[in-house]
Coordinates of C-alpha atoms in Angstrom, one line a residue:
Chain A
M1 CA -23.6 12.0 -10.7
S2 CA -22.3 8.8 -9.3
L3 CA -21.2 5.9 -11.4
V4 CA -23.9 3.7 -10.1
N5 CA -26.4 5.7 -12.0
L6 CA -24.5 5.1 -15.2
G7 CA -25.2 1.4 -14.9
F8 CA -22.0 0.6 -13.0
D9 CA -23.8 -2.3 -11.4
S10 CA -24.6 -4.1 -14.6
P11 CA -22.8 -7.4 -14.9
I12 CA -21.2 -6.6 -18.3
V13 CA -19.7 -3.4 -17.0
L14 CA -18.4 -5.2 -13.9
A15 CA -16.9 -8.0 -16.0
L16 CA -15.1 -5.6 -18.2
F17 CA -14.3 -2.7 -16.0
W18 CA -11.8 -4.2 -13.5
P19 CA -9.7 -6.2 -16.0
A20 CA -9.6 -3.1 -18.3
A21 CA -8.6 -0.9 -15.4
T22 CA -6.0 -3.4 -14.3
I23 CA -4.4 -3.8 -17.7
G24 CA -4.7 0.0 -18.4
F25 CA -3.0 0.9 -15.2
Y26 CA -0.4 -1.8 -15.7
L27 CA 0.5 -0.4 -19.2
C28 CA 0.8 3.1 -17.8
A29 CA 2.9 1.9 -14.9
R30 CA 5.2 0.1 -17.3
K31 CA 5.6 3.3 -19.3
I32 CA 6.4 5.3 -16.2
Y33 CA 8.9 2.6 -15.1
A34 CA 10.6 2.6 -18.5
R35 CA 11.0 6.4 -18.2
W36 CA 12.1 6.7 -14.5
R37 CA 13.7 3.5 -13.1
R38 CA 13.0 3.9 -9.4
W39 CA 12.3 0.9 -7.2
Y40 CA 9.1 2.5 -5.8
L41 CA 7.9 3.1 -9.4
S42 CA 7.9 -0.7 -10.2
P43 CA 4.7 -1.7 -12.0
L44 CA 4.1 -4.2 -9.2
A45 CA 3.8 -1.4 -6.8
V46 CA 2.2 1.4 -8.9
T47 CA -0.5 -0.8 -10.5
P48 CA -2.0 -2.1 -7.3
A49 CA -1.7 1.3 -5.6
L50 CA -3.7 2.9 -8.4
L51 CA -6.2 0.1 -8.4
L52 CA -6.6 0.1 -4.6
A53 CA -7.3 3.8 -4.7
L54 CA -9.9 3.4 -7.4
A55 CA -11.6 0.5 -5.6
I56 CA -11.7 2.4 -2.3
L57 CA -13.1 5.4 -4.2
L58 CA -15.9 3.3 -5.8
G59 CA -16.5 1.3 -2.6
A60 CA -15.7 -2.0 -4.4
R61 CA -14.8 -5.1 -2.4
Y62 CA -12.3 -7.9 -3.3
V63 CA -15.1 -10.2 -4.6
D64 CA -16.4 -7.4 -6.9
Y65 CA -12.9 -7.0 -8.3
M66 CA -12.1 -10.7 -8.6
R67 CA -15.4 -11.5 -10.4
G68 CA -14.1 -9.8 -13.5
A69 CA -10.4 -9.9 -13.1
H70 CA -9.7 -13.4 -11.7
W71 CA -8.5 -14.7 -15.1
I72 CA -5.5 -12.3 -14.9
M73 CA -4.3 -14.2 -11.9
L74 CA -4.9 -17.5 -13.7
A75 CA -2.3 -16.5 -16.3
L76 CA 0.3 -17.3 -13.6
G77 CA -0.2 -21.0 -14.5
P78 CA 0.9 -20.7 -18.1
A79 CA 3.7 -18.3 -16.9
T80 CA 5.0 -21.0 -14.6
V81 CA 5.0 -23.4 -17.6
A82 CA 6.9 -20.8 -19.6
F83 CA 9.9 -21.0 -17.1
A84 CA 10.7 -24.4 -18.8
I85 CA 12.2 -22.4 -21.7
P86 CA 14.8 -20.3 -19.9
I87 CA 15.7 -23.3 -17.7
Y88 CA 16.1 -25.5 -20.9
E89 CA 18.2 -22.8 -22.6
K90 CA 20.6 -22.6 -19.5
R91 CA 20.6 -26.3 -18.9
E92 CA 24.4 -26.6 -19.1
T93 CA 24.9 -24.0 -16.3
I94 CA 22.3 -25.7 -14.2
R95 CA 23.6 -29.2 -14.8
R96 CA 27.1 -28.0 -13.6
N97 CA 25.7 -26.2 -10.5
W98 CA 22.6 -27.9 -9.3
R99 CA 24.2 -29.0 -6.0
V100 CA 25.2 -25.4 -5.2
L101 CA 21.7 -24.2 -6.1
L102 CA 20.0 -26.9 -4.0
L103 CA 22.1 -26.0 -1.0
G104 CA 21.3 -22.3 -1.5
V105 CA 17.6 -23.1 -1.6
L106 CA 17.8 -25.3 1.5
I107 CA 19.6 -22.5 3.4
G108 CA 17.3 -19.8 2.1
S109 CA 14.1 -21.7 2.9
S110 CA 15.2 -22.5 6.4
T111 CA 16.2 -18.9 6.9
A112 CA 12.8 -17.7 5.6
M113 CA 10.9 -19.8 8.1
V114 CA 13.1 -19.3 11.1
S115 CA 13.3 -15.5 10.6
A116 CA 9.6 -15.2 10.1
W117 CA 8.9 -17.2 13.2
A118 CA 11.4 -15.3 15.3
M119 CA 10.4 -11.8 14.2
A120 CA 6.7 -12.6 14.5
S121 CA 7.3 -13.8 18.1
V122 CA 9.4 -10.8 19.0
L123 CA 6.7 -8.4 17.8
G124 CA 3.9 -10.4 19.5
L125 CA 1.9 -11.3 16.4
S126 CA -0.9 -13.9 16.9
G127 CA -0.2 -17.6 16.2
D128 CA -2.4 -17.5 13.1
L129 CA -0.5 -14.6 11.5
R130 CA 2.8 -16.2 12.5
L131 CA 1.9 -19.5 10.7
S132 CA 0.7 -17.6 7.6
L133 CA 3.9 -15.7 7.5
L134 CA 6.2 -18.8 7.3
P135 CA 5.7 -19.7 3.6
R136 CA 5.9 -16.1 2.3
S137 CA 9.1 -16.5 0.3
M138 CA 7.6 -19.0 -2.1
S139 CA 5.6 -18.2 -5.2
T140 CA 1.8 -17.9 -4.6
P141 CA 0.5 -21.4 -5.5
F142 CA 3.1 -23.2 -3.5
A143 CA 2.9 -20.8 -0.6
M144 CA -0.9 -21.2 -0.3
E145 CA -0.5 -25.0 -0.4
V146 CA 2.1 -25.0 2.4
S147 CA 0.1 -22.4 4.4
G148 CA -2.9 -24.7 4.4
D149 CA -0.8 -27.7 5.4
I150 CA 0.8 -26.1 8.4
G151 CA -2.4 -24.5 9.7
G152 CA -2.1 -21.0 8.4
A153 CA -4.6 -18.9 6.5
P154 CA -3.8 -19.3 2.7
D155 CA -5.5 -16.0 1.8
L156 CA -3.4 -14.1 4.3
T157 CA -0.3 -15.9 3.0
A158 CA -1.1 -14.8 -0.5
I159 CA -1.0 -11.1 0.6
F160 CA 2.3 -11.6 2.5
V161 CA 3.7 -13.3 -0.6
M162 CA 2.8 -10.3 -2.7
V163 CA 4.3 -7.8 -0.2
T164 CA 7.4 -9.9 -0.2
G165 CA 7.5 -9.7 -4.0
I166 CA 7.0 -6.0 -4.2
F167 CA 9.6 -5.1 -1.6
G168 CA 11.8 -8.1 -2.3
A169 CA 12.4 -7.1 -5.9
A170 CA 13.5 -3.6 -4.8
L171 CA 15.5 -4.8 -1.8
G172 CA 17.2 -7.4 -4.0
E173 CA 18.4 -4.8 -6.4
L174 CA 19.9 -2.9 -3.4
M175 CA 21.5 -6.0 -2.0
L176 CA 23.2 -6.7 -5.3
T177 CA 25.0 -3.4 -5.1
L178 CA 26.0 -4.1 -1.4
L179 CA 27.1 -7.8 -1.5
P180 CA 30.3 -8.7 -3.3
L181 CA 28.7 -11.4 -5.4
R182 CA 30.9 -12.7 -8.2
S183 CA 28.7 -15.2 -10.0
S184 CA 25.5 -14.7 -11.9
L185 CA 24.4 -17.9 -10.1
A186 CA 24.4 -16.1 -6.7
R187 CA 22.7 -13.0 -8.2
G188 CA 19.9 -15.1 -9.7
A189 CA 19.5 -17.2 -6.5
L190 CA 19.3 -14.1 -4.3
L191 CA 16.3 -12.8 -6.4
G192 CA 14.6 -16.1 -7.0
M193 CA 14.8 -17.2 -3.4
G194 CA 14.1 -13.8 -1.8
A195 CA 11.3 -12.5 -4.0
H196 CA 10.0 -15.5 -6.0
G197 CA 8.3 -14.5 -9.3
A198 CA 8.8 -10.8 -8.8
G199 CA 12.4 -11.4 -8.1
A200 CA 12.7 -13.6 -11.2
A201 CA 11.2 -10.8 -13.3
K202 CA 13.8 -8.4 -11.9
A203 CA 16.5 -10.9 -12.5
R204 CA 15.5 -11.1 -16.2
E205 CA 16.1 -7.3 -16.3
I206 CA 19.6 -7.9 -15.1
G207 CA 20.6 -10.7 -17.4
Q208 CA 19.6 -13.9 -19.2
E209 CA 21.4 -16.2 -16.9
E210 CA 20.3 -14.5 -13.7
G211 CA 16.7 -14.7 -15.0
S212 CA 16.8 -18.4 -15.7
I213 CA 18.6 -19.2 -12.4
A214 CA 16.0 -17.2 -10.5
G215 CA 13.2 -19.0 -12.2
L216 CA 14.7 -22.4 -11.4
V217 CA 15.4 -21.4 -7.8
M218 CA 11.9 -20.2 -7.3
V219 CA 10.4 -23.5 -8.6
L220 CA 13.0 -25.5 -6.5
A221 CA 12.1 -23.6 -3.4
G222 CA 8.4 -24.2 -3.9
L223 CA 8.8 -27.9 -4.6
L224 CA 11.2 -28.4 -1.6
N225 CA 8.8 -26.6 0.8
V226 CA 5.7 -28.4 -0.4
L227 CA 7.5 -31.7 0.1
A228 CA 8.7 -30.6 3.6
A229 CA 5.4 -29.2 4.6
P230 CA 3.9 -32.3 6.2
I231 CA 7.1 -32.8 8.3
L232 CA 7.0 -29.1 9.3
A233 CA 3.3 -29.3 10.2
Y234 CA 4.1 -32.3 12.4
G235 CA 6.8 -30.3 14.1
L236 CA 4.7 -27.2 14.6
K237 CA 1.9 -29.2 16.2
G238 CA 4.4 -30.2 18.9
G239 CA 5.3 -33.6 17.4
F240 CA 9.0 -33.1 18.0
Chain B
M1 CA 13.7 -31.1 -40.8
H2 CA 13.0 -30.9 -44.5
T3 CA 9.5 -32.4 -44.8
R4 CA 7.4 -30.6 -47.4
G5 CA 3.7 -29.8 -47.5
P6 CA 1.2 -29.3 -44.7
L7 CA 3.6 -30.5 -41.9
L8 CA 6.1 -27.9 -42.8
R9 CA 3.4 -25.3 -42.9
I10 CA 2.2 -26.3 -39.4
R11 CA 5.7 -26.1 -38.1
Y12 CA 6.2 -22.7 -39.7
A13 CA 3.0 -21.5 -38.1
F14 CA 4.1 -22.7 -34.7
H15 CA 7.5 -21.2 -34.9
H16 CA 6.1 -17.8 -35.9
S17 CA 2.8 -17.3 -34.1
R18 CA 3.0 -15.9 -30.6
L19 CA -0.7 -16.5 -30.1
L20 CA -0.4 -20.2 -31.0
Q21 CA 2.5 -20.6 -28.7
L22 CA 0.6 -18.9 -25.8
G23 CA -2.2 -21.4 -26.6
V24 CA 0.3 -24.3 -26.4
L25 CA 1.7 -23.2 -23.0
T26 CA -1.9 -22.7 -21.7
G27 CA -2.7 -26.2 -22.9
F28 CA 0.2 -27.6 -20.9
W29 CA -0.9 -25.7 -17.8
F30 CA -4.4 -27.2 -18.3
L31 CA -3.1 -30.7 -18.7
G32 CA -0.8 -30.2 -15.7
Q33 CA -3.8 -29.0 -13.6
A34 CA -5.8 -32.1 -14.7
A35 CA -2.9 -34.5 -14.0
A36 CA -2.2 -32.9 -10.6
E37 CA -5.8 -33.3 -9.6
A38 CA -6.2 -36.8 -10.9
L39 CA -3.0 -38.0 -9.2
R40 CA -3.6 -35.9 -6.1
L41 CA -0.2 -34.3 -6.4
P42 CA 0.5 -31.6 -3.8
V43 CA 2.2 -29.6 -6.6
P44 CA 0.5 -26.7 -8.6
G45 CA -0.6 -27.6 -12.2
G46 CA 1.8 -25.0 -13.6
V47 CA 4.7 -26.9 -12.3
V48 CA 3.5 -30.2 -13.6
G49 CA 3.1 -28.5 -17.0
M50 CA 6.6 -27.0 -16.8
A51 CA 8.1 -30.4 -16.0
A52 CA 6.3 -31.9 -19.1
V53 CA 7.5 -29.1 -21.4
L54 CA 11.1 -29.5 -20.0
A55 CA 11.0 -33.2 -20.5
L56 CA 9.8 -32.8 -24.1
L57 CA 12.5 -30.2 -24.8
L58 CA 15.3 -32.3 -23.3
S59 CA 14.2 -35.5 -25.1
G60 CA 14.2 -33.6 -28.4
R61 CA 10.5 -34.3 -29.0
M62 CA 9.7 -30.6 -29.1
S63 CA 11.6 -27.7 -30.6
V64 CA 12.3 -24.8 -28.3
F65 CA 11.2 -22.5 -31.2
S66 CA 7.7 -23.7 -31.0
V67 CA 7.2 -22.2 -27.5
R68 CA 10.0 -19.6 -27.2
R69 CA 8.1 -16.5 -28.3
G70 CA 5.0 -17.3 -26.3
A71 CA 7.1 -18.0 -23.2
Q72 CA 9.0 -14.7 -23.6
T73 CA 5.7 -12.8 -23.7
L74 CA 4.3 -14.5 -20.6
L75 CA 7.6 -14.0 -18.6
A76 CA 7.9 -10.3 -19.7
E77 CA 4.4 -9.5 -18.5
M78 CA 4.5 -11.6 -15.4
L79 CA 4.1 -8.7 -13.0
L80 CA 0.6 -8.0 -14.3
F81 CA -0.5 -11.5 -13.2
F82 CA 0.5 -10.8 -9.6
V83 CA -1.6 -7.6 -9.3
P84 CA -5.0 -9.2 -8.5
A85 CA -3.6 -11.0 -5.5
V86 CA -2.6 -7.6 -3.9
M87 CA -6.3 -6.5 -4.2
A88 CA -7.1 -9.0 -1.4
L89 CA -5.9 -6.1 0.8
L90 CA -9.4 -4.6 0.3
D91 CA -10.8 -7.2 2.6
H92 CA -8.2 -6.6 5.3
S93 CA -8.5 -3.0 6.6
E94 CA -7.1 -4.3 9.9
F95 CA -3.6 -4.2 8.3
I96 CA -3.8 -0.4 8.1
G97 CA -1.9 0.7 11.2
V98 CA 0.4 -0.8 13.7
L99 CA -0.3 -4.4 12.8
G100 CA 0.5 -3.6 9.1
L101 CA 3.8 -2.0 10.1
K102 CA 4.7 -5.0 12.3
L103 CA 4.0 -7.4 9.4
L104 CA 6.0 -5.2 7.1
V105 CA 9.0 -5.3 9.5
V106 CA 8.7 -9.1 9.7
I107 CA 8.6 -9.4 5.9
L108 CA 11.4 -6.9 5.2
T109 CA 13.9 -8.2 7.8
G110 CA 13.1 -11.8 6.8
T111 CA 13.6 -11.1 3.1
L112 CA 16.9 -9.4 3.8
C113 CA 18.1 -12.5 5.8
V114 CA 16.9 -14.9 3.1
M115 CA 18.6 -13.0 0.3
A116 CA 21.9 -12.6 2.2
S117 CA 22.1 -16.2 3.3
T118 CA 21.1 -17.7 -0.1
A119 CA 23.4 -15.5 -2.1
L120 CA 26.4 -15.9 0.1
T121 CA 26.0 -19.7 0.3
V122 CA 25.7 -20.0 -3.5
D123 CA 28.6 -17.5 -4.1
L124 CA 31.0 -19.1 -1.7
C125 CA 30.2 -22.6 -3.0
A126 CA 30.5 -21.5 -6.6
R127 CA 33.9 -20.0 -5.8
W128 CA 35.0 -23.1 -3.9
T129 CA 34.0 -25.5 -6.7
S130 CA 35.6 -23.3 -9.4
R131 CA 38.8 -23.4 -7.4
H132 CA 38.8 -27.1 -6.6
V133 CA 37.2 -28.8 -9.5
A134 CA 39.0 -28.6 -12.8
R135 CA 36.6 -28.1 -15.7

């Protein structure tokens, strides 16, 4: 009756099952989102929800899942390289506005860290969690790097980054309707700074220019924070 | 531009094959990883690869059409690549409950603050420069 008897434990099934389930659910989720455009139906929310339900049903752990599906996450590397193309195609806009974007990234990054620190303190979260929450506005590889540098737990940070992405993409869309933003520059920066890669994907739905600005802002934020991390670590350890 | 023979055929293949272009982008990521590791850069390999592609495009050594289709595919399906990281929640059942709610509050309010401050800064600066700098 149970799947175990059907040879579910065999390595070949394990290697194929989770990636197939991930891609299958993702394609379904994308169809659903194309039909009903609701923020809670975003593929980034629906796909993990279905997968988590399935994994809990089958009693699978994270390592079981990752054994077969880790290569899907590796594709984020080439996807980062791919951001060179929209940035190249919008190089004129960027050349004209790089100072403004850099200032936005500086302000955004500081706000991210200060707000996470303050809220975590107010709610009485432990020091470990608080440190792991600080870099959550960056894209995953940067965030994990910074988290390790400042003494947080990189695997926890990865989860917080994802939650930020899922809700950030939705919140960002809402914010765009509330804030009186005139420039595509500001719309792209809002999504790229607030929700990293997921925000950049959302920005691409809104417009070409928004998409490339969001991608650039995401990369800028990551670079700036990685460079600032040693100084930040020094400050957090009571150096100042 | 008008070379004949095998070179032209290779160029044609690169400009039209999505799969080849995905391979090229993956290759740059791989090289970026290797470079970041060898030089002990604190930057992810993908970013090093991106910088390399951008440099090649800007210097005119590489045509944007030899990577454009591949890049569009990767960027369009990017949400899929984020999914496995969420599965780490399987190992953190302690987040189901009050602690999870607290974390969610921190993340949501923080993200709202980040978005508002970033967007308003950029928008105000963009308005200011467009008023004060003649283009």
